[in-house]
Amino acid sequence: MTAGKIFVVGFGPGDEAHMTHRAKEAIVDSDSVIGYKTYMDLVSHLIQGKELVRTGMTEEVSRAQEAVKQAENGKKVSVISSGDAGLYGMAGLVYEVLIEKGWKEDEGISVEIIPGVSAINSCASLLGAPVMHDACTISLSDHLTPWELIMTRVEAAAKADFIIALYNPKSGKRTRQIEETQRILLEHRDPKTPVGLVKSAFRERQHIVMTDLEHMLEYEIGMLTTVIIGNNSTFYYDGKMITPRGYQRKYTLGEEKQPLKPAQRLKREAEPWAMHGGKDEKVDSSVNPKPSPMNSVELAEEALFAVTGEAPEKPANESPIFKQTAVFEFAVSPGVWNKKVNAKQLAFLAEVIGEKGEVSYTTSHYLQVSLETDEPQTITRKLEQDGWLISPVGDVIHVKACDFCDGEKKDGIPYAEELQDKLGGLKVPKVMNIGFNGCGMACYGAVTDDIGIIYRRGAFDLFLGAKTTGRNAHTGQPVAEGLSPDKLVETMVNVIEEYREKGLPNERFHKFFKRIQNIQGFQYQEMPEPVKVDNPCE
Ligand code: SAH
């Protein structure tokens, strides 16, 4: 008699396309197949002509015992579980029955556990990408696990901001568990936390609901549903539930709190909580690595312990609750044309920014501030009251003006201010500068900005589409001379509207101008190719 074998097969969510090759192979290769009735029906086409042992749902132990018995009689047996057999499936049970009999792998029947796509994965794939970060599965069935323990786990997972996949969330008789779970989760998570309900993933009656923690119980949840609770960063986009790979978020003016873009996330400063503290690593190879320094309280406590032998009392129940940080970024300047800041304003700005905030001096006539806060409006209000001009950063318009010879050549100022008022901070496909110079000297270099406006003899000269980088860098093209002041703002608004409407995402203004050739009647001129020169010394 040949030795028998048990395959413990996870066949995935239900359809054949999502079953692994090895799972199919094992089932086809088996003399008999043992499983819960519904599962047998799902794989019916693979099991024709085989001995079948169908059992009810609660007869798991007898299924395992039957498998062992048959294998001991020399048969190849597949015990099938939905999803992965190692997760709330039959794998552990088969081992338990074998262990009871004193089975050892070397002498006894062989066992092969075949992994499958578990509900957390199949359901997540149908929702989008909600399980991108640390996640856990919790079964709400208190059939074999005390309810107290399940609640403790739900609470722990909620506090630690795990993405949670709830298996066995509800059945005909078990209806209170999911309500209690929602209550616990709401104590630690935002009611608006995205929640996906997936019923019968990849089966005939597949049904998907995307809701939130607050409203999740208003939808049908049953035995075949997996409930996926997002973490603090999970969001919906275009009907998809997505958890970004990383925690730091950012506010910019005029936009809701948003996750960092993937490239921003790679920067060290995007991880202020990390061991490196978000600071640049300065490696000094001459110094041996030191153990991490204690803070002064820890040092004092250790000293106290050495003297008295008494460990300091720790405040009870100090379980850290995860708090997400958000970085607020914005631009601040003394005004469109005003370039002077007084000491009081500077001191106030420093106070608002705080020790951890950061300021960078930019090429666009503003300071860019970046600080951690959950109250961006309070900050901007305070600074505005103190006379600062606040603008958003990112892909927006910056109006850069000269200082109008310290305000002496003031005729153009109202137009610069009106442009700031109408266009400053407006979202555009790619960040753009509108340079505004108050006289024909143009000493602030407006012609090197995306749009250059120069006030000269009571009218405006207009330059469009400077390209300041690359081998074919060039200034803005002169497209209009002597534009009358009453036309300026309207013309600019129309140009920007067209760019906003027809520009491709991330398309710089000069590229846009070249692509569409004509903006509001202003014609693009082909730029001359750089002339290759012979190097006389060669
Ligand atoms: N071993 C299985 C889990 C069995 S417990 C696995 O790894 O997926 C049964 C629970 O699994 C169900 O209550 C439901 O929450 C989840 N589940 C299993 N298959 C599912 C499917 N196709 N769609 C949605 N949820 C499923």
PDB file of C-alpha atoms in Angstrom, residues 87 117-138 140 162-169 178 181 185 189-199 201-202 207-214 216 220-222 224-232 234-236 240-243:
ATOM      1  CA  LEU A  87      -6.442  31.394   8.254  1.00  0.00           C
ATOM      2  CA  VAL A 117      -5.746  34.022  -1.613  1.00  0.00           C
ATOM      3  CA  SER A 118      -7.442  34.961   1.639  1.00  0.00           C
ATOM      4  CA  ALA A 119     -10.504  37.206   1.879  1.00  0.00           C
ATOM      5  CA  ILE A 120      -8.411  40.129   3.147  1.00  0.00           C
ATOM      6  CA  ASN A 121      -6.537  40.089  -0.167  1.00  0.00           C
ATOM      7  CA  SER A 122      -9.342  39.288  -2.556  1.00  0.00           C
ATOM      8  CA  CYS A 123     -11.730  41.784  -0.956  1.00  0.00           C
ATOM      9  CA  ALA A 124      -9.031  44.465  -0.773  1.00  0.00           C
ATOM     10  CA  SER A 125      -8.343  44.085  -4.478  1.00  0.00           C
ATOM     11  CA  LEU A 126     -11.995  44.741  -5.259  1.00  0.00           C
ATOM     12  CA  LEU A 127     -12.033  47.874  -3.118  1.00  0.00           C
ATOM     13  CA  GLY A 128      -8.854  49.382  -4.556  1.00  0.00           C
ATOM     14  CA  ALA A 129      -5.780  49.273  -2.339  1.00  0.00           C
ATOM     15  CA  PRO A 130      -6.937  49.607   1.269  1.00  0.00           C
ATOM     16  CA  VAL A 131      -4.453  47.166   2.816  1.00  0.00           C
ATOM     17  CA  MET A 132      -1.249  48.974   1.991  1.00  0.00           C
ATOM     18  CA  HIS A 133       0.032  49.283   5.485  1.00  0.00           C
ATOM     19  CA  ASP A 134       0.119  47.280   8.726  1.00  0.00           C
ATOM     20  CA  ALA A 135      -3.095  45.311   8.876  1.00  0.00           C
ATOM     21  CA  CYS A 136      -4.689  42.594  10.921  1.00  0.00           C
ATOM     22  CA  THR A 137      -7.544  40.159  10.601  1.00  0.00           C
ATOM     23  CA  ILE A 138     -10.022  39.703  13.413  1.00  0.00           C
ATOM     24  CA  LEU A 140     -15.862  38.306  15.137  1.00  0.00           C
ATOM     25  CA  PHE A 162      -4.135  48.937  12.041  1.00  0.00           C
ATOM     26  CA  ILE A 163      -6.151  48.447   8.908  1.00  0.00           C
ATOM     27  CA  ILE A 164      -8.598  45.789  10.061  1.00  0.00           C
ATOM     28  CA  ALA A 165     -10.241  43.014   8.073  1.00  0.00           C
ATOM     29  CA  LEU A 166     -13.186  41.654  10.026  1.00  0.00           C
ATOM     30  CA  TYR A 167     -13.953  38.065   9.133  1.00  0.00           C
ATOM     31  CA  ASN A 168     -17.191  36.349  10.177  1.00  0.00           C
ATOM     32  CA  PRO A 169     -18.663  39.754  10.996  1.00  0.00           C
ATOM     33  CA  ILE A 178     -20.514  43.946  14.697  1.00  0.00           C
ATOM     34  CA  THR A 181     -17.131  46.415  17.273  1.00  0.00           C
ATOM     35  CA  LEU A 185     -13.725  51.527  16.748  1.00  0.00           C
ATOM     36  CA  ARG A 189     -11.129  56.466  14.902  1.00  0.00           C
ATOM     37  CA  ASP A 190     -12.745  59.224  12.935  1.00  0.00           C
ATOM     38  CA  PRO A 191     -16.383  58.426  12.067  1.00  0.00           C
ATOM     39  CA  LYS A 192     -15.493  59.250   8.465  1.00  0.00           C
ATOM     40  CA  THR A 193     -12.863  56.475   8.280  1.00  0.00           C
ATOM     41  CA  PRO A 194     -13.480  54.591   5.025  1.00  0.00           C
ATOM     42  CA  VAL A 195     -15.009  51.136   5.423  1.00  0.00           C
ATOM     43  CA  GLY A 196     -15.446  48.631   2.597  1.00  0.00           C
ATOM     44  CA  LEU A 197     -17.982  45.817   2.747  1.00  0.00           C
ATOM     45  CA  VAL A 198     -17.328  43.016   0.304  1.00  0.00           C
ATOM     46  CA  LYS A 199     -19.768  40.166   0.038  1.00  0.00           C
ATOM     47  CA  ALA A 201     -15.824  38.297  -3.562  1.00  0.00           C
ATOM     48  CA  PHE A 202     -15.266  36.662  -6.962  1.00  0.00           C
ATOM     49  CA  HIS A 207     -21.507  42.855  -3.871  1.00  0.00           C
ATOM     50  CA  ILE A 208     -19.355  45.796  -2.864  1.00  0.00           C
ATOM     51  CA  VAL A 209     -20.259  48.732  -0.646  1.00  0.00           C
ATOM     52  CA  MET A 210     -17.968  51.638   0.178  1.00  0.00           C
ATOM     53  CA  THR A 211     -19.066  53.525   3.235  1.00  0.00           C
ATOM     54  CA  ASP A 212     -17.561  54.844   6.464  1.00  0.00           C
ATOM     55  CA  LEU A 213     -17.313  53.841  10.089  1.00  0.00           C
ATOM     56  CA  GLU A 214     -20.289  55.924  11.092  1.00  0.00           C
ATOM     57  CA  MET A 216     -21.401  50.961   7.974  1.00  0.00           C
ATOM     58  CA  GLU A 220     -26.250  44.506   4.645  1.00  0.00           C
ATOM     59  CA  ILE A 221     -23.488  42.556   6.365  1.00  0.00           C
ATOM     60  CA  GLY A 222     -23.658  38.775   6.470  1.00  0.00           C
ATOM     61  CA  LEU A 224     -20.108  36.019   3.423  1.00  0.00           C
ATOM     62  CA  THR A 225     -19.025  39.576   4.008  1.00  0.00           C
ATOM     63  CA  THR A 226     -15.570  40.779   4.870  1.00  0.00           C
ATOM     64  CA  VAL A 227     -15.447  44.244   6.416  1.00  0.00           C
ATOM     65  CA  ILE A 228     -12.305  46.248   5.740  1.00  0.00           C
ATOM     66  CA  ILE A 229     -11.719  49.232   8.019  1.00  0.00           C
ATOM     67  CA  GLY A 230      -9.216  51.777   6.791  1.00  0.00           C
ATOM     68  CA  ASN A 231      -6.542  53.426   8.935  1.00  0.00           C
ATOM     69  CA  ASN A 232      -6.076  57.102   9.694  1.00  0.00           C
ATOM     70  CA  THR A 234      -7.156  55.777   4.097  1.00  0.00           C
ATOM     71  CA  PHE A 235      -9.184  57.796   1.617  1.00  0.00           C
ATOM     72  CA  TYR A 236     -11.609  57.379  -1.265  1.00  0.00           C
ATOM     73  CA  LYS A 240     -11.618  53.336  -4.831  1.00  0.00           C
ATOM     74  CA  MET A 241     -10.526  52.885  -1.246  1.00  0.00           C
ATOM     75  CA  ILE A 242      -6.834  53.654  -0.956  1.00  0.00           C
ATOM     76  CA  THR A 243      -4.364  53.666   1.905  1.00  0.00           C
TER      77      THR A 243
END
